[in-house]
Amino acid sequence: MEAAYKNSALFRLHLIVFLWGFTAILGKLIETNAQVLVFYRMFFASLFLFLFFRVFKGQSLRVPRRLLLQLIMIGGFMGFHWLFFFHSIKVSNVSIALSCLSLSTLFTSILEPVIFKRKIDISEVIIGIVIVICMTLIFKTEFHYKEGIFFGVLTALFGTIFQVFNGKIYGKTSSGNIIFYEIFAGFLILSIFYIFTGQISQVGEISYRDLALLILLAGVFTAYPMLESVSLMKYISPFTLVLTINLEPVYGIILAFFIFGESEQMNPVFYIASVIMIGVIIANGVWKARRTAGTKKLDI
C-alpha cells in the first residue's frame, strides 16, 4: 500500500511539473499581450482557489494583519515574475524564457544568505559562475533575442525574491491561505499598476478563444498544480522533489520545439549551454538533498 502511494505521488509530481512546463506553451498560444494574460490568469486562479477553500472545503481564510501585508508584498513579486516571464515569451520565444529561469540559482545564492543571515555557500557561487558563463554564450549567439533575455533575467530575479520571502513566512498560516492571498494580491497590485499606467483599458480587448485558454491556464495549469504540490509534500523526498522540479524547463523546451517548430529552433550553443545549466542545478540540488538527509537512504 505504501509503495502504491509513493508511485502515485511520483506520477502526480511529474504531472504537475509537466503542467508548469506547459504554461510557457500556453503563453505563446494566447495571442493577447502579457499584461492582459497575467491579469486574467491571477484573477481566475484566485477565484478558483477561493471557491475551493472557502466554498467547497469551508476553510477559514482569516490571517493576521501583519501576515496579510507580507503576503500582499510577496504576491506583488509573484505578479511581476509572471508578467516578465510571459513578456519574455512574447518578444522572443519559449526556449529563451525558460532557459533564463536557470539564473534563479545565481540570485538565490546571493539573496538567501542576506535574508536568512547564513553563510554564503561556495558551491552555489561556483554554480552561479557557471550559469553566468552559459548565459553569456547564449546572449552572444542569440543576440537578436536580447529583449527576451533581458525580461527573462528579470523573471528569474523576481521569481527568486518571491521564493526567498515565501520561505520566511512558511508555517505562519496554511499553505492554502498563502497561495490564495499571494495570487489575489498579485492580481490587485497589477490591476493598480495597469490603472496608473493606462493599460487597464486593454483588459476588455480579448477574444473568446484567448479567454477560454486563460481559464484553462488559471485552473488546470495554475490553481491545480499549486494545490497538488502542497498535498504531495508528505509523500515526496527532497531528492525526488529537487530532481523533478528542475525538469520543468526541459519539458517546456522540448514541447515548444515539437509544437512550434522553426520558431523555437536555436543555435546548437544554446542547447549545449542550457544542458550544462540545468545539469549543474540538478546536481547541486541532488547533492544538497543527500547532504540534508545525512546517511539515510532517500526514497522516491
CSV table of N, CA and C in Angstrom, one decimal, residues 142-241:
chain,number,residue,atom,x,y,z
A,142,GLU,N,22.5,34.3,-29.5
A,142,GLU,CA,21.1,34.7,-29.7
A,142,GLU,C,20.9,36.1,-29.4
A,143,PHE,N,21.8,37.0,-29.9
A,143,PHE,CA,21.7,38.4,-29.6
A,143,PHE,C,20.4,39.1,-30.1
A,144,HIS,N,19.8,38.5,-31.1
A,144,HIS,CA,18.6,39.1,-31.7
A,144,HIS,C,17.4,38.9,-30.7
A,145,TYR,N,17.6,38.1,-29.7
A,145,TYR,CA,16.6,37.9,-28.6
A,145,TYR,C,17.0,38.7,-27.4
A,146,LYS,N,17.7,39.7,-27.5
A,146,LYS,CA,18.3,40.4,-26.4
A,146,LYS,C,17.1,41.0,-25.4
A,147,GLU,N,16.0,41.4,-26.0
A,147,GLU,CA,14.9,41.9,-25.2
A,147,GLU,C,14.3,40.8,-24.4
A,148,GLY,N,14.1,39.6,-25.0
A,148,GLY,CA,13.6,38.5,-24.4
A,148,GLY,C,14.5,38.0,-23.2
A,149,ILE,N,15.8,38.0,-23.5
A,149,ILE,CA,16.8,37.6,-22.4
A,149,ILE,C,16.7,38.6,-21.3
A,150,PHE,N,16.6,39.9,-21.6
A,150,PHE,CA,16.5,40.9,-20.5
A,150,PHE,C,15.3,40.7,-19.6
A,151,PHE,N,14.2,40.5,-20.2
A,151,PHE,CA,13.0,40.2,-19.4
A,151,PHE,C,13.0,38.8,-18.7
A,152,GLY,N,13.8,37.9,-19.4
A,152,GLY,CA,14.0,36.6,-18.8
A,152,GLY,C,14.8,36.7,-17.5
A,153,VAL,N,15.8,37.5,-17.5
A,153,VAL,CA,16.6,37.8,-16.3
A,153,VAL,C,15.8,38.4,-15.2
A,154,LEU,N,14.9,39.4,-15.6
A,154,LEU,CA,14.0,39.9,-14.6
A,154,LEU,C,13.0,38.9,-14.0
A,155,THR,N,12.6,38.0,-14.9
A,155,THR,CA,11.8,36.9,-14.4
A,155,THR,C,12.4,36.1,-13.3
A,156,ALA,N,13.7,35.7,-13.6
A,156,ALA,CA,14.4,34.9,-12.6
A,156,ALA,C,14.6,35.7,-11.3
A,157,LEU,N,14.9,37.0,-11.4
A,157,LEU,CA,15.2,37.8,-10.3
A,157,LEU,C,13.9,37.9,-9.4
A,158,PHE,N,12.8,38.3,-10.0
A,158,PHE,CA,11.6,38.5,-9.2
A,158,PHE,C,11.1,37.1,-8.7
A,159,GLY,N,11.3,36.0,-9.5
A,159,GLY,CA,10.9,34.7,-9.0
A,159,GLY,C,11.7,34.3,-7.8
A,160,THR,N,13.0,34.6,-7.8
A,160,THR,CA,13.8,34.3,-6.6
A,160,THR,C,13.4,35.1,-5.4
A,161,ILE,N,13.1,36.4,-5.6
A,161,ILE,CA,12.7,37.2,-4.5
A,161,ILE,C,11.4,36.7,-3.9
A,162,PHE,N,10.5,36.3,-4.8
A,162,PHE,CA,9.2,35.7,-4.3
A,162,PHE,C,9.5,34.4,-3.5
A,163,GLN,N,10.3,33.5,-4.0
A,163,GLN,CA,10.5,32.3,-3.3
A,163,GLN,C,11.3,32.4,-2.0
A,164,VAL,N,12.2,33.3,-2.0
A,164,VAL,CA,13.0,33.6,-0.7
A,164,VAL,C,12.1,34.1,0.4
A,165,PHE,N,11.3,35.1,0.0
A,165,PHE,CA,10.4,35.7,1.0
A,165,PHE,C,9.3,34.7,1.4
A,166,ASN,N,8.9,33.9,0.5
A,166,ASN,CA,8.0,32.8,0.8
A,166,ASN,C,8.5,31.9,1.9
A,167,GLY,N,9.8,31.6,1.8
A,167,GLY,CA,10.4,30.8,2.8
A,167,GLY,C,10.4,31.4,4.2
A,168,LYS,N,10.4,32.8,4.3
A,168,LYS,CA,10.3,33.5,5.6
A,168,LYS,C,9.0,33.3,6.3
A,169,ILE,N,7.9,33.1,5.5
A,169,ILE,CA,6.6,33.1,6.1
A,169,ILE,C,6.0,31.7,6.2
A,170,TYR,N,6.8,30.7,5.7
A,170,TYR,CA,6.3,29.3,5.7
A,170,TYR,C,6.0,28.9,7.1
A,171,GLY,N,4.8,28.3,7.3
A,171,GLY,CA,4.3,27.8,8.6
A,171,GLY,C,3.5,28.8,9.4
A,172,LYS,N,3.5,30.0,9.0
A,172,LYS,CA,2.7,31.0,9.8
A,172,LYS,C,1.2,30.9,9.5
A,173,THR,N,0.8,30.3,8.5
A,173,THR,CA,-0.6,30.0,8.2
A,173,THR,C,-0.6,28.8,7.2
A,174,SER,N,-1.8,28.4,6.9
A,174,SER,CA,-1.9,27.2,6.0
A,174,SER,C,-1.3,27.5,4.6
A,175,SER,N,-0.8,26.5,3.9
A,175,SER,CA,-0.3,26.7,2.6
A,175,SER,C,-1.4,27.2,1.6
A,176,GLY,N,-2.6,26.7,1.9
A,176,GLY,CA,-3.7,27.2,1.0
A,176,GLY,C,-3.9,28.7,1.2
A,177,ASN,N,-3.9,29.2,2.4
A,177,ASN,CA,-4.0,30.7,2.6
A,177,ASN,C,-2.9,31.4,1.9
A,178,ILE,N,-1.7,30.9,2.0
A,178,ILE,CA,-0.6,31.6,1.4
A,178,ILE,C,-0.8,31.7,-0.1
A,179,ILE,N,-1.1,30.5,-0.7
A,179,ILE,CA,-1.3,30.5,-2.2
A,179,ILE,C,-2.4,31.5,-2.6
A,180,PHE,N,-3.6,31.4,-1.9
A,180,PHE,CA,-4.7,32.3,-2.3
A,180,PHE,C,-4.4,33.7,-2.2
A,181,TYR,N,-3.9,34.2,-1.0
A,181,TYR,CA,-3.6,35.6,-0.8
A,181,TYR,C,-2.5,36.1,-1.7
A,182,GLU,N,-1.5,35.3,-2.0
A,182,GLU,CA,-0.4,35.8,-2.8
A,182,GLU,C,-0.9,36.0,-4.3
A,183,ILE,N,-1.7,35.1,-4.8
A,183,ILE,CA,-2.2,35.3,-6.2
A,183,ILE,C,-3.2,36.4,-6.2
A,184,PHE,N,-4.1,36.5,-5.3
A,184,PHE,CA,-5.1,37.5,-5.3
A,184,PHE,C,-4.4,38.9,-5.1
A,185,ALA,N,-3.4,39.0,-4.2
A,185,ALA,CA,-2.7,40.2,-4.0
A,185,ALA,C,-2.0,40.6,-5.3
A,186,GLY,N,-1.4,39.7,-5.9
A,186,GLY,CA,-0.7,39.9,-7.2
A,186,GLY,C,-1.6,40.5,-8.2
A,187,PHE,N,-2.9,40.0,-8.3
A,187,PHE,CA,-3.9,40.5,-9.2
A,187,PHE,C,-4.2,41.9,-8.8
A,188,LEU,N,-4.4,42.2,-7.6
A,188,LEU,CA,-4.8,43.6,-7.2
A,188,LEU,C,-3.6,44.6,-7.5
A,189,ILE,N,-2.4,44.2,-7.1
A,189,ILE,CA,-1.3,45.1,-7.4
A,189,ILE,C,-1.1,45.4,-8.8
A,190,LEU,N,-1.2,44.3,-9.7
A,190,LEU,CA,-1.0,44.5,-11.1
A,190,LEU,C,-2.2,45.4,-11.7
A,191,SER,N,-3.4,45.2,-11.1
A,191,SER,CA,-4.5,46.0,-11.6
A,191,SER,C,-4.3,47.5,-11.3
A,192,ILE,N,-3.8,47.8,-10.1
A,192,ILE,CA,-3.5,49.2,-9.7
A,192,ILE,C,-2.4,49.7,-10.6
A,193,PHE,N,-1.4,48.9,-10.9
A,193,PHE,CA,-0.3,49.3,-11.8
A,193,PHE,C,-0.8,49.6,-13.2
A,194,TYR,N,-1.7,48.7,-13.7
A,194,TYR,CA,-2.2,48.9,-15.0
A,194,TYR,C,-3.1,50.2,-15.1
A,195,ILE,N,-3.8,50.5,-14.0
A,195,ILE,CA,-4.7,51.7,-14.0
A,195,ILE,C,-3.8,52.9,-14.1
A,196,PHE,N,-2.8,53.0,-13.3
A,196,PHE,CA,-1.9,54.2,-13.3
A,196,PHE,C,-1.1,54.3,-14.5
A,197,THR,N,-0.8,53.2,-15.2
A,197,THR,CA,-0.1,53.3,-16.5
A,197,THR,C,-1.0,53.4,-17.7
A,198,GLY,N,-2.3,53.4,-17.5
A,198,GLY,CA,-3.2,53.5,-18.6
A,198,GLY,C,-3.4,52.2,-19.4
A,199,GLN,N,-2.9,51.1,-18.9
A,199,GLN,CA,-3.0,49.8,-19.6
A,199,GLN,C,-4.3,49.0,-19.3
A,200,ILE,N,-5.0,49.5,-18.3
A,200,ILE,CA,-6.2,48.7,-17.8
A,200,ILE,C,-7.3,48.6,-18.9
A,201,SER,N,-7.3,49.6,-19.9
A,201,SER,CA,-8.3,49.5,-20.9
A,201,SER,C,-8.1,48.3,-21.9
A,202,GLN,N,-6.9,47.8,-21.9
A,202,GLN,CA,-6.6,46.6,-22.7
A,202,GLN,C,-7.3,45.4,-22.3
A,203,VAL,N,-7.7,45.3,-21.0
A,203,VAL,CA,-8.3,44.1,-20.4
A,203,VAL,C,-9.5,43.7,-21.2
A,204,GLY,N,-10.3,44.6,-21.7
A,204,GLY,CA,-11.5,44.3,-22.4
A,204,GLY,C,-11.3,43.8,-23.8
A,205,GLU,N,-10.0,44.1,-24.3
A,205,GLU,CA,-9.7,43.7,-25.7
A,205,GLU,C,-9.1,42.3,-25.8
A,206,ILE,N,-10.0,41.3,-25.6
A,206,ILE,CA,-9.6,39.9,-25.6
A,206,ILE,C,-10.6,39.1,-26.4
A,207,SER,N,-10.1,38.1,-27.1
A,207,SER,CA,-11.0,37.2,-27.9
A,207,SER,C,-11.6,36.1,-27.0
A,208,TYR,N,-12.7,35.5,-27.4
A,208,TYR,CA,-13.2,34.4,-26.7
A,208,TYR,C,-12.3,33.2,-26.6
A,209,ARG,N,-11.5,33.0,-27.7
A,209,ARG,CA,-10.5,31.9,-27.7
A,209,ARG,C,-9.5,32.1,-26.7
A,210,ASP,N,-8.9,33.4,-26.6
A,210,ASP,CA,-7.9,33.7,-25.5
A,210,ASP,C,-8.5,33.5,-24.1
A,211,LEU,N,-9.7,34.0,-24.0
A,211,LEU,CA,-10.4,33.9,-22.7
A,211,LEU,C,-10.5,32.4,-22.2
A,212,ALA,N,-10.9,31.6,-23.2
A,212,ALA,CA,-11.0,30.1,-22.9
A,212,ALA,C,-9.7,29.5,-22.5
A,213,LEU,N,-8.6,29.9,-23.2
A,213,LEU,CA,-7.3,29.4,-22.9
A,213,LEU,C,-6.8,29.9,-21.6
A,214,LEU,N,-7.2,31.2,-21.2
A,214,LEU,CA,-6.8,31.8,-20.0
A,214,LEU,C,-7.5,31.1,-18.8
A,215,ILE,N,-8.7,30.7,-18.9
A,215,ILE,CA,-9.4,30.0,-17.9
A,215,ILE,C,-8.8,28.6,-17.7
A,216,LEU,N,-8.4,28.0,-18.8
A,216,LEU,CA,-7.6,26.7,-18.7
A,216,LEU,C,-6.3,26.9,-18.0
A,217,LEU,N,-5.6,28.0,-18.4
A,217,LEU,CA,-4.3,28.3,-17.8
A,217,LEU,C,-4.4,28.5,-16.3
A,218,ALA,N,-5.4,29.2,-15.9
A,218,ALA,CA,-5.6,29.6,-14.5
A,218,ALA,C,-6.1,28.4,-13.6
A,219,GLY,N,-6.9,27.5,-14.2
A,219,GLY,CA,-7.5,26.4,-13.5
A,219,GLY,C,-6.6,25.2,-13.5
A,220,VAL,N,-6.3,24.7,-14.7
A,220,VAL,CA,-5.6,23.4,-14.8
A,220,VAL,C,-4.1,23.6,-14.7
A,221,PHE,N,-3.6,24.7,-15.1
A,221,PHE,CA,-2.1,24.9,-15.1
A,221,PHE,C,-1.6,25.8,-14.0
A,222,THR,N,-2.5,26.3,-13.2
A,222,THR,CA,-2.0,27.2,-12.1
A,222,THR,C,-2.6,26.8,-10.7
A,223,ALA,N,-3.9,26.9,-10.6
A,223,ALA,CA,-4.5,26.5,-9.3
A,223,ALA,C,-4.3,25.0,-8.9
A,224,TYR,N,-4.6,24.2,-9.9
A,224,TYR,CA,-4.5,22.7,-9.6
A,224,TYR,C,-3.1,22.3,-9.2
A,225,PRO,N,-2.0,22.7,-10.0
A,225,PRO,CA,-0.7,22.2,-9.7
A,225,PRO,C,-0.2,22.8,-8.3
A,226,MET,N,-0.6,24.0,-8.0
A,226,MET,CA,-0.2,24.6,-6.7
A,226,MET,C,-0.9,23.8,-5.5
A,227,LEU,N,-2.1,23.5,-5.7
A,227,LEU,CA,-2.8,22.7,-4.6
A,227,LEU,C,-2.2,21.3,-4.5
A,228,GLU,N,-1.9,20.7,-5.7
A,228,GLU,CA,-1.4,19.3,-5.7
A,228,GLU,C,0.0,19.3,-5.1
A,229,SER,N,0.8,20.3,-5.4
A,229,SER,CA,2.2,20.4,-4.9
A,229,SER,C,2.2,20.4,-3.4
A,230,VAL,N,1.3,21.1,-2.8
A,230,VAL,CA,1.2,21.2,-1.3
A,230,VAL,C,0.9,19.8,-0.7
A,231,SER,N,-0.1,19.1,-1.3
A,231,SER,CA,-0.5,17.8,-0.8
A,231,SER,C,0.5,16.7,-1.0
A,232,LEU,N,1.4,16.9,-2.0
A,232,LEU,CA,2.4,15.9,-2.3
A,232,LEU,C,3.6,15.9,-1.3
A,233,MET,N,3.8,17.0,-0.6
A,233,MET,CA,5.0,17.2,0.3
A,233,MET,C,5.1,16.1,1.3
A,234,LYS,N,4.0,15.5,1.7
A,234,LYS,CA,4.1,14.4,2.7
A,234,LYS,C,4.6,13.1,2.2
A,235,TYR,N,4.6,12.9,0.9
A,235,TYR,CA,5.0,11.7,0.2
A,235,TYR,C,6.3,11.7,-0.5
A,236,ILE,N,6.8,12.9,-0.9
A,236,ILE,CA,7.9,13.1,-1.7
A,236,ILE,C,9.2,13.4,-1.0
A,237,SER,N,10.3,12.7,-1.3
A,237,SER,CA,11.5,13.0,-0.6
A,237,SER,C,12.2,14.3,-1.2
A,238,PRO,N,13.1,14.9,-0.5
A,238,PRO,CA,13.8,16.1,-1.0
A,238,PRO,C,14.5,15.8,-2.3
A,239,PHE,N,15.1,14.6,-2.4
A,239,PHE,CA,15.8,14.2,-3.6
A,239,PHE,C,14.9,14.2,-4.9
A,240,THR,N,13.8,13.6,-4.7
A,240,THR,CA,12.8,13.5,-5.9
A,240,THR,C,12.2,14.8,-6.2
A,241,LEU,N,11.9,15.6,-5.2
A,241,LEU,CA,11.4,16.9,-5.4
A,241,LEU,C,12.3,17.8,-6.2
